[in-house]
Structure formats: C-alpha cells, structure tokens
Amino acid sequence: MNLLDGKLVSDRIKAEIAAEVKTKMLDAGKETPHLAAILVGEDPASQTYVASKEKDCMEVGFISSVYRYPANISQEKLLEAIRFLNNDNDIDGFIVQLPLPGHIDKNKIIECIDPAKDVDGFHPVNVGRMVLNIPSYIPATPFGIITLLEHYKIETEGKHCVVLGRSNIVGTPVSILLSRKSKTGNATVTLCNSHTADLQEITATADILIVAMGKKEFVTADMVKSGAVVIDVGIHRVPSQETKSGYTLTGDVKFNEVAKKCSYISPVPGGIGPMTRVSLLLNTLKAAKKEFIF
Ligand code: GUN
C-alpha cells in the first residue's frame, strides 16, 4: 500500500505558488492576488474552514479578506454584498462559504457571483464549461483529487472509477472530470447515490474508488477490490481523550482494514483536505492572472 500524501503534495504546490507570487507578480510590479470569503452566521465548521483559507493565503503571499454577516441577514442584503465584491477591482476571486441559513436560496446566491471571480467553480457558467471541456474554474475538491492522481501518475484512462456520493461540490464534478475526454479523464465512471442497489458489488469492481458520502468509516475491506486506488473525501470528528483537541479525525473509509488491500489510499487527515485547500489557492492565482476569458 502506498499513501497518497496530500499534505506533502500540497506543501510543494504552495511553495511553487509562493515563488510565483514573489518572482513573477510582485517583483514584476503586478498586484498581489486577493481572495475574499463571505461567511454568514456562526457555524463552527464554516468558521474553521474560513480561518484555514486565511492562513493558506498568508502562507503563499496572497491577501485575504473575510466579510462576516449575521445568520439573519436577508437574501437581498447578501446579494448586495456579492454585487459589491463582483465590482471591487481589488478582489480577484471570492467564495460564499456554505452551508447558508435555510431562509437563503443557495442557487440564487451562487448565480449572482461573477463567473470570472467564482473561484469555487460553483456558478452554472463554470459548471457548464467544465462539462463541455472549456477551460474554467474547477471546484476545489475534485481539482485536488485529480491533481493528486496526476502527481502519483495514477492512470485513469480505461479504468473503472466508482464515485460514492453525487454532491454538487464533489461527487458530480469529479465524475464529470474523470469521464471527460482528457489526460486526467477517459475513465468509465459509475456515480452511486443512496438509492444505488447492490453497492458492494459495484465498489468491488472499482479500479479507482472515490468516497464522498459523508458516512463515517462506511467503506470496509470487503467492498474494495485488491490493488484498487481509494480516495477518501470524508472527514469526521471522533471524540478522544488522547489528543489535546479532544478529538481525532477519520474519513468515510475504514482506513486500517482497507489500506491493507489497496495499491494507493489517501489518509484522513493529510489526504484530500490539504489538496482541496491548495486548489482554491490555484484557482485564485488563475483569477489574478485572468487566465479564463468570460
Ligand atoms: N462548504 C464546504 N465545502 C465548501 C467549499 O468548497 N466551498 C464553499 N464555498 N463552501 C463549502
């Protein structure tokens, strides 16, 4: 078994980004890349994610700003905040941290973001471009998964990739990327959901198994083919008295038993999490360089 070391790969990419910012942008008199985040309410997980994004930006020399609003902000006020960022030339890209409070229509919010600044790649224009293989922002987790597979030279062409979970953020986009006609695609993809019948029979035929269903340690060794590549996107806190934080992290895969059976596996923590974070930085760099034409 080989570990797909997302921490190591993301640290290397971060060093490359930092070098590019310093030598090609700042020294050349260009503006510093600037990522903004809109955070609504006090959800602890969202606060942690946004704080991590600020830390990542600082590490690579980007500017970051966070716009915080109370959970009871009206939809119209939030749309106004987005229009403001759309028109702020100092900001290259921004994200609206999800989930949003129930009274806000998430789709209306996403559709209001200028696609050229949509570094999450959630706007229908970016999703449509991704489907059509037109250069665009790719959502951070799928982008991170593809980059990690590429780094370890894991061939996808002609392989059977099974994806568990069809979310807009992970499962659906990663299934599109893997099945696209491209160097990191050309796979045969089965996208499973909670209604899928005979799941174990399907997963056991996967050359590459991507698990993004949000169910703690759901995937067990009997569901995995010998020699498969397993990507674990899940992240769950498990209370523990042995750590200072009071918890440990685990994924959607029973790591200890599955690791023995597969050729490659991404750990939790240190696998897809850091690859997701660095992918947002890469998207922000592309935004600052105006890499895509809209
Ligand atoms: N909430 C969980 N993941 C994400 C993400 O990738 N982007 C945003 N905006 N919110 C999230």
GROMACS .gro file of N, CA and C in nm, residues 11 30 32-33 40 44-45 103 110 130 153 162 169 182 208 238 265:
model
   51
   11ASP      N    1   0.195   2.093   0.008
   11ASP     CA    2   0.304   2.181   0.055
   11ASP      C    3   0.396   2.220  -0.061
   30LYS      N    4   0.321   4.357  -1.041
   30LYS     CA    5   0.177   4.323  -1.053
   30LYS      C    6   0.114   4.321  -0.915
   32THR      N    7  -0.089   4.196  -0.584
   32THR     CA    8  -0.091   4.072  -0.506
   32THR      C    9  -0.228   4.004  -0.523
   33PRO      N   10  -0.230   3.873  -0.548
   33PRO     CA   11  -0.360   3.805  -0.559
   33PRO      C   12  -0.442   3.822  -0.430
   40VAL      N   13  -2.151   3.366   0.654
   40VAL     CA   14  -2.281   3.403   0.713
   40VAL      C   15  -2.305   3.314   0.835
   44PRO      N   16  -1.957   2.654   1.342
   44PRO     CA   17  -1.817   2.634   1.381
   44PRO      C   18  -1.731   2.574   1.269
   45ALA      N   19  -1.787   2.477   1.194
   45ALA     CA   20  -1.708   2.416   1.086
   45ALA      C   21  -1.675   2.521   0.980
  103HIS      N   22  -3.322   3.025   0.518
  103HIS     CA   23  -3.410   3.122   0.450
  103HIS      C   24  -3.344   3.178   0.324
  110ILE      N   25  -2.537   3.174  -0.559
  110ILE     CA   26  -2.429   3.128  -0.647
  110ILE      C   27  -2.441   3.192  -0.785
  130MET      N   28  -1.707   2.330  -1.750
  130MET     CA   29  -1.637   2.208  -1.711
  130MET      C   30  -1.693   2.088  -1.787
  153LYS      N   31   0.097   0.969  -1.076
  153LYS     CA   32   0.095   0.902  -1.207
  153LYS      C   33  -0.003   0.784  -1.209
  162VAL      N   34  -1.537   0.431  -0.955
  162VAL     CA   35  -1.666   0.433  -0.886
  162VAL      C   36  -1.663   0.549  -0.786
  169ILE      N   37  -2.067   1.956  -0.505
  169ILE     CA   38  -1.932   2.004  -0.475
  169ILE      C   39  -1.826   1.899  -0.505
  182SER      N   40  -0.991   1.364  -2.176
  182SER     CA   41  -0.875   1.443  -2.136
  182SER      C   42  -0.769   1.351  -2.075
  208ILE      N   43  -1.056   0.254  -0.932
  208ILE     CA   44  -1.038   0.374  -0.851
  208ILE      C   45  -1.171   0.400  -0.779
  238VAL      N   46  -1.397   1.234   1.582
  238VAL     CA   47  -1.426   1.127   1.676
  238VAL      C   48  -1.373   1.171   1.812
  265ILE      N   49  -0.389   0.469  -0.116
  265ILE     CA   50  -0.503   0.520  -0.039
  265ILE      C   51  -0.470   0.659   0.014
   0.00000   0.00000   0.00000
